[in-house]
Amino acid sequence: MRVRIIATGLSAYYVRKGLQWVKDKAALEHLTPLIWPSMQGYGFCADPADCVSYERRQFHTELTRITRLITATVGPHGGARSHDKFARIILAQLEGVRATFESLATDQP
């Protein structure tokens, strides 16, 4: 990222926003997705296996976030107020999302 900041003369915020725009624009126009393969930096994906690997890493990242949301926020709320229908519904829905993301991140049906 630092190289892109220096090369463009833009702030980190604008470089990030620019990369997000390229990712969204490429997806909208059905172009090759922009991915981050290992430590090579952003680039367009030519090999479908690289796309799948990148997508799995993204699902793993989101799986971690959802798991933390469950264990640190919704779980304690549901445990403290087991009669709260709202907390039970949220917990059940998030558990379903967590299970789906786990399956997608680890390639297990």
mmCIF file with all atom_site columns, C-alpha atoms in Angstrom:
data_model
loop_
_atom_site.group_PDB
_atom_site.id
_atom_site.type_symbol
_atom_site.label_atom_id
_atom_site.label_alt_id
_atom_site.label_comp_id
_atom_site.label_asym_id
_atom_site.label_entity_id
_atom_site.label_seq_id
_atom_site.pdbx_PDB_ins_code
_atom_site.Cartn_x
_atom_site.Cartn_y
_atom_site.Cartn_z
_atom_site.occupancy
_atom_site.B_iso_or_equiv
_atom_site.pdbx_formal_charge
_atom_site.auth_seq_id
_atom_site.auth_comp_id
_atom_site.auth_asym_id
_atom_site.auth_atom_id
_atom_site.pdbx_PDB_model_num
ATOM 1   C CA . MET A 1 1   ? 0.000   0.000   0.000   1.00 0.00 ? 1   MET A CA 1
ATOM 2   C CA . ARG A 1 2   ? 2.837   2.366   0.889   1.00 0.00 ? 2   ARG A CA 1
ATOM 3   C CA . VAL A 1 3   ? 4.259   2.081   -2.630  1.00 0.00 ? 3   VAL A CA 1
ATOM 4   C CA . ARG A 1 4   ? 0.885   3.058   -4.107  1.00 0.00 ? 4   ARG A CA 1
ATOM 5   C CA . ILE A 1 5   ? 0.647   6.023   -1.761  1.00 0.00 ? 5   ILE A CA 1
ATOM 6   C CA . ILE A 1 6   ? 4.094   7.230   -2.787  1.00 0.00 ? 6   ILE A CA 1
ATOM 7   C CA . ALA A 1 7   ? 3.495   6.496   -6.491  1.00 0.00 ? 7   ALA A CA 1
ATOM 8   C CA . THR A 1 8   ? 0.195   8.361   -6.622  1.00 0.00 ? 8   THR A CA 1
ATOM 9   C CA . GLY A 1 9   ? 0.839   11.090  -4.090  1.00 0.00 ? 9   GLY A CA 1
ATOM 10  C CA . LEU A 1 10  ? -2.575  10.332  -2.583  1.00 0.00 ? 10  LEU A CA 1
ATOM 11  C CA . SER A 1 11  ? -3.432  9.612   1.016   1.00 0.00 ? 11  SER A CA 1
ATOM 12  C CA . ALA A 1 12  ? -3.963  6.033   2.213   1.00 0.00 ? 12  ALA A CA 1
ATOM 13  C CA . TYR A 1 13  ? -7.696  6.772   2.365   1.00 0.00 ? 13  TYR A CA 1
ATOM 14  C CA . TYR A 1 14  ? -7.875  7.717   -1.318  1.00 0.00 ? 14  TYR A CA 1
ATOM 15  C CA . VAL A 1 15  ? -5.701  4.798   -2.407  1.00 0.00 ? 15  VAL A CA 1
ATOM 16  C CA . ARG A 1 16  ? -8.005  2.385   -0.522  1.00 0.00 ? 16  ARG A CA 1
ATOM 17  C CA . LYS A 1 17  ? -11.106 4.036   -1.993  1.00 0.00 ? 17  LYS A CA 1
ATOM 18  C CA . GLY A 1 18  ? -9.581  3.860   -5.469  1.00 0.00 ? 18  GLY A CA 1
ATOM 19  C CA . LEU A 1 19  ? -8.829  0.162   -5.110  1.00 0.00 ? 19  LEU A CA 1
ATOM 20  C CA . GLN A 1 20  ? -12.367 -0.453  -3.853  1.00 0.00 ? 20  GLN A CA 1
ATOM 21  C CA . TRP A 1 21  ? -13.752 1.418   -6.863  1.00 0.00 ? 21  TRP A CA 1
ATOM 22  C CA . VAL A 1 22  ? -11.671 -0.703  -9.248  1.00 0.00 ? 22  VAL A CA 1
ATOM 23  C CA . LYS A 1 23  ? -12.843 -3.902  -7.529  1.00 0.00 ? 23  LYS A CA 1
ATOM 24  C CA . ASP A 1 24  ? -16.495 -2.843  -7.735  1.00 0.00 ? 24  ASP A CA 1
ATOM 25  C CA . LYS A 1 25  ? -16.231 -1.530  -11.292 1.00 0.00 ? 25  LYS A CA 1
ATOM 26  C CA . ALA A 1 26  ? -14.508 -4.705  -12.524 1.00 0.00 ? 26  ALA A CA 1
ATOM 27  C CA . ALA A 1 27  ? -17.182 -6.857  -10.898 1.00 0.00 ? 27  ALA A CA 1
ATOM 28  C CA . LEU A 1 28  ? -19.979 -4.767  -12.379 1.00 0.00 ? 28  LEU A CA 1
ATOM 29  C CA . GLU A 1 29  ? -18.534 -5.058  -15.863 1.00 0.00 ? 29  GLU A CA 1
ATOM 30  C CA . HIS A 1 30  ? -17.858 -8.803  -15.483 1.00 0.00 ? 30  HIS A CA 1
ATOM 31  C CA . LEU A 1 31  ? -14.135 -8.322  -15.731 1.00 0.00 ? 31  LEU A CA 1
ATOM 32  C CA . THR A 1 32  ? -11.524 -10.386 -13.978 1.00 0.00 ? 32  THR A CA 1
ATOM 33  C CA . PRO A 1 33  ? -11.727 -9.842  -10.206 1.00 0.00 ? 33  PRO A CA 1
ATOM 34  C CA . LEU A 1 34  ? -9.076  -7.803  -8.441  1.00 0.00 ? 34  LEU A CA 1
ATOM 35  C CA . ILE A 1 35  ? -7.533  -9.957  -5.712  1.00 0.00 ? 35  ILE A CA 1
ATOM 36  C CA . TRP A 1 36  ? -4.638  -9.879  -3.262  1.00 0.00 ? 36  TRP A CA 1
ATOM 37  C CA . PRO A 1 37  ? -2.611  -13.046 -3.978  1.00 0.00 ? 37  PRO A CA 1
ATOM 38  C CA . SER A 1 38  ? -0.334  -13.623 -0.989  1.00 0.00 ? 38  SER A CA 1
ATOM 39  C CA . MET A 1 39  ? 2.100   -10.759 -0.593  1.00 0.00 ? 39  MET A CA 1
ATOM 40  C CA . GLN A 1 40  ? 2.293   -9.792  -4.275  1.00 0.00 ? 40  GLN A CA 1
ATOM 41  C CA . GLY A 1 41  ? -0.122  -6.897  -3.895  1.00 0.00 ? 41  GLY A CA 1
ATOM 42  C CA . TYR A 1 42  ? -3.377  -6.327  -5.718  1.00 0.00 ? 42  TYR A CA 1
ATOM 43  C CA . GLY A 1 43  ? -3.684  -7.751  -9.185  1.00 0.00 ? 43  GLY A CA 1
ATOM 44  C CA . PHE A 1 44  ? -6.194  -9.133  -11.632 1.00 0.00 ? 44  PHE A CA 1
ATOM 45  C CA . CYS A 1 45  ? -6.751  -12.850 -11.335 1.00 0.00 ? 45  CYS A CA 1
ATOM 46  C CA . ALA A 1 46  ? -5.971  -15.002 -14.379 1.00 0.00 ? 46  ALA A CA 1
ATOM 47  C CA . ASP A 1 47  ? -6.115  -18.422 -12.714 1.00 0.00 ? 47  ASP A CA 1
ATOM 48  C CA . PRO A 1 48  ? -9.491  -19.527 -11.284 1.00 0.00 ? 48  PRO A CA 1
ATOM 49  C CA . ALA A 1 49  ? -7.666  -21.404 -8.508  1.00 0.00 ? 49  ALA A CA 1
ATOM 50  C CA . ASP A 1 50  ? -6.192  -18.082 -7.322  1.00 0.00 ? 50  ASP A CA 1
ATOM 51  C CA . CYS A 1 51  ? -9.696  -16.578 -7.233  1.00 0.00 ? 51  CYS A CA 1
ATOM 52  C CA . VAL A 1 52  ? -11.023 -19.492 -5.184  1.00 0.00 ? 52  VAL A CA 1
ATOM 53  C CA . SER A 1 53  ? -8.089  -19.288 -2.781  1.00 0.00 ? 53  SER A CA 1
ATOM 54  C CA . TYR A 1 54  ? -8.628  -15.546 -2.325  1.00 0.00 ? 54  TYR A CA 1
ATOM 55  C CA . GLU A 1 55  ? -12.375 -16.024 -1.798  1.00 0.00 ? 55  GLU A CA 1
ATOM 56  C CA . ARG A 1 56  ? -11.728 -18.692 0.849   1.00 0.00 ? 56  ARG A CA 1
ATOM 57  C CA . ARG A 1 57  ? -9.398  -16.325 2.697   1.00 0.00 ? 57  ARG A CA 1
ATOM 58  C CA . GLN A 1 58  ? -12.078 -13.623 2.560   1.00 0.00 ? 58  GLN A CA 1
ATOM 59  C CA . PHE A 1 59  ? -14.665 -16.034 3.964   1.00 0.00 ? 59  PHE A CA 1
ATOM 60  C CA . HIS A 1 60  ? -12.227 -17.023 6.703   1.00 0.00 ? 60  HIS A CA 1
ATOM 61  C CA . THR A 1 61  ? -11.774 -13.358 7.635   1.00 0.00 ? 61  THR A CA 1
ATOM 62  C CA . GLU A 1 62  ? -15.532 -12.849 7.823   1.00 0.00 ? 62  GLU A CA 1
ATOM 63  C CA . LEU A 1 63  ? -15.916 -16.121 9.740   1.00 0.00 ? 63  LEU A CA 1
ATOM 64  C CA . THR A 1 64  ? -13.551 -14.755 12.379  1.00 0.00 ? 64  THR A CA 1
ATOM 65  C CA . ARG A 1 65  ? -15.551 -11.519 12.620  1.00 0.00 ? 65  ARG A CA 1
ATOM 66  C CA . ILE A 1 66  ? -18.895 -13.337 12.903  1.00 0.00 ? 66  ILE A CA 1
ATOM 67  C CA . THR A 1 67  ? -17.490 -15.730 15.510  1.00 0.00 ? 67  THR A CA 1
ATOM 68  C CA . ARG A 1 68  ? -16.239 -12.793 17.599  1.00 0.00 ? 68  ARG A CA 1
ATOM 69  C CA . LEU A 1 69  ? -19.600 -11.069 17.291  1.00 0.00 ? 69  LEU A CA 1
ATOM 70  C CA . ILE A 1 70  ? -21.295 -14.225 18.569  1.00 0.00 ? 70  ILE A CA 1
ATOM 71  C CA . THR A 1 71  ? -18.892 -14.911 21.432  1.00 0.00 ? 71  THR A CA 1
ATOM 72  C CA . ALA A 1 72  ? -18.301 -11.338 22.595  1.00 0.00 ? 72  ALA A CA 1
ATOM 73  C CA . THR A 1 73  ? -21.606 -9.582  22.007  1.00 0.00 ? 73  THR A CA 1
ATOM 74  C CA . VAL A 1 74  ? -24.648 -11.640 21.119  1.00 0.00 ? 74  VAL A CA 1
ATOM 75  C CA . GLY A 1 75  ? -23.730 -14.755 23.122  1.00 0.00 ? 75  GLY A CA 1
ATOM 76  C CA . PRO A 1 76  ? -23.363 -12.920 26.443  1.00 0.00 ? 76  PRO A CA 1
ATOM 77  C CA . HIS A 1 77  ? -26.559 -10.964 25.763  1.00 0.00 ? 77  HIS A CA 1
ATOM 78  C CA . GLY A 1 78  ? -28.444 -14.189 25.018  1.00 0.00 ? 78  GLY A CA 1
ATOM 79  C CA . GLY A 1 79  ? -26.951 -15.902 28.061  1.00 0.00 ? 79  GLY A CA 1
ATOM 80  C CA . ALA A 1 80  ? -27.848 -13.073 30.405  1.00 0.00 ? 80  ALA A CA 1
ATOM 81  C CA . ARG A 1 81  ? -31.367 -12.770 28.995  1.00 0.00 ? 81  ARG A CA 1
ATOM 82  C CA . SER A 1 82  ? -32.372 -16.239 27.858  1.00 0.00 ? 82  SER A CA 1
ATOM 83  C CA . HIS A 1 83  ? -36.017 -15.153 27.718  1.00 0.00 ? 83  HIS A CA 1
ATOM 84  C CA . ASP A 1 84  ? -35.220 -12.380 25.197  1.00 0.00 ? 84  ASP A CA 1
ATOM 85  C CA . LYS A 1 85  ? -36.681 -13.519 21.873  1.00 0.00 ? 85  LYS A CA 1
ATOM 86  C CA . PHE A 1 86  ? -34.658 -10.943 19.931  1.00 0.00 ? 86  PHE A CA 1
ATOM 87  C CA . ALA A 1 87  ? -31.348 -12.251 21.309  1.00 0.00 ? 87  ALA A CA 1
ATOM 88  C CA . ARG A 1 88  ? -32.318 -15.870 20.569  1.00 0.00 ? 88  ARG A CA 1
ATOM 89  C CA . ILE A 1 89  ? -33.266 -15.031 16.970  1.00 0.00 ? 89  ILE A CA 1
ATOM 90  C CA . ILE A 1 90  ? -30.041 -13.104 16.351  1.00 0.00 ? 90  ILE A CA 1
ATOM 91  C CA . LEU A 1 91  ? -27.947 -15.880 17.870  1.00 0.00 ? 91  LEU A CA 1
ATOM 92  C CA . ALA A 1 92  ? -29.664 -18.536 15.763  1.00 0.00 ? 92  ALA A CA 1
ATOM 93  C CA . GLN A 1 93  ? -29.247 -16.510 12.569  1.00 0.00 ? 93  GLN A CA 1
ATOM 94  C CA . LEU A 1 94  ? -25.590 -15.740 13.260  1.00 0.00 ? 94  LEU A CA 1
ATOM 95  C CA . GLU A 1 95  ? -24.881 -19.391 14.035  1.00 0.00 ? 95  GLU A CA 1
ATOM 96  C CA . GLY A 1 96  ? -26.305 -20.251 10.612  1.00 0.00 ? 96  GLY A CA 1
ATOM 97  C CA . VAL A 1 97  ? -24.118 -17.627 8.946   1.00 0.00 ? 97  VAL A CA 1
ATOM 98  C CA . ARG A 1 98  ? -21.104 -18.868 10.908  1.00 0.00 ? 98  ARG A CA 1
ATOM 99  C CA . ALA A 1 99  ? -21.710 -22.463 9.799   1.00 0.00 ? 99  ALA A CA 1
ATOM 100 C CA . THR A 1 100 ? -22.077 -21.384 6.157   1.00 0.00 ? 100 THR A CA 1
ATOM 101 C CA . PHE A 1 101 ? -18.902 -19.289 6.219   1.00 0.00 ? 101 PHE A CA 1
ATOM 102 C CA . GLU A 1 102 ? -17.005 -22.099 7.923   1.00 0.00 ? 102 GLU A CA 1
ATOM 103 C CA . SER A 1 103 ? -18.057 -24.446 5.140   1.00 0.00 ? 103 SER A CA 1
ATOM 104 C CA . LEU A 1 104 ? -17.065 -21.960 2.438   1.00 0.00 ? 104 LEU A CA 1
ATOM 105 C CA . ALA A 1 105 ? -13.738 -21.125 4.082   1.00 0.00 ? 105 ALA A CA 1
ATOM 106 C CA . THR A 1 106 ? -12.683 -24.746 4.569   1.00 0.00 ? 106 THR A CA 1
ATOM 107 C CA . ASP A 1 107 ? -14.198 -26.409 1.469   1.00 0.00 ? 107 ASP A CA 1
ATOM 108 C CA . GLN A 1 108 ? -16.354 -28.788 3.483   1.00 0.00 ? 108 GLN A CA 1
ATOM 109 C CA . PRO A 1 109 ? -19.969 -29.401 2.420   1.00 0.00 ? 109 PRO A CA 1
#
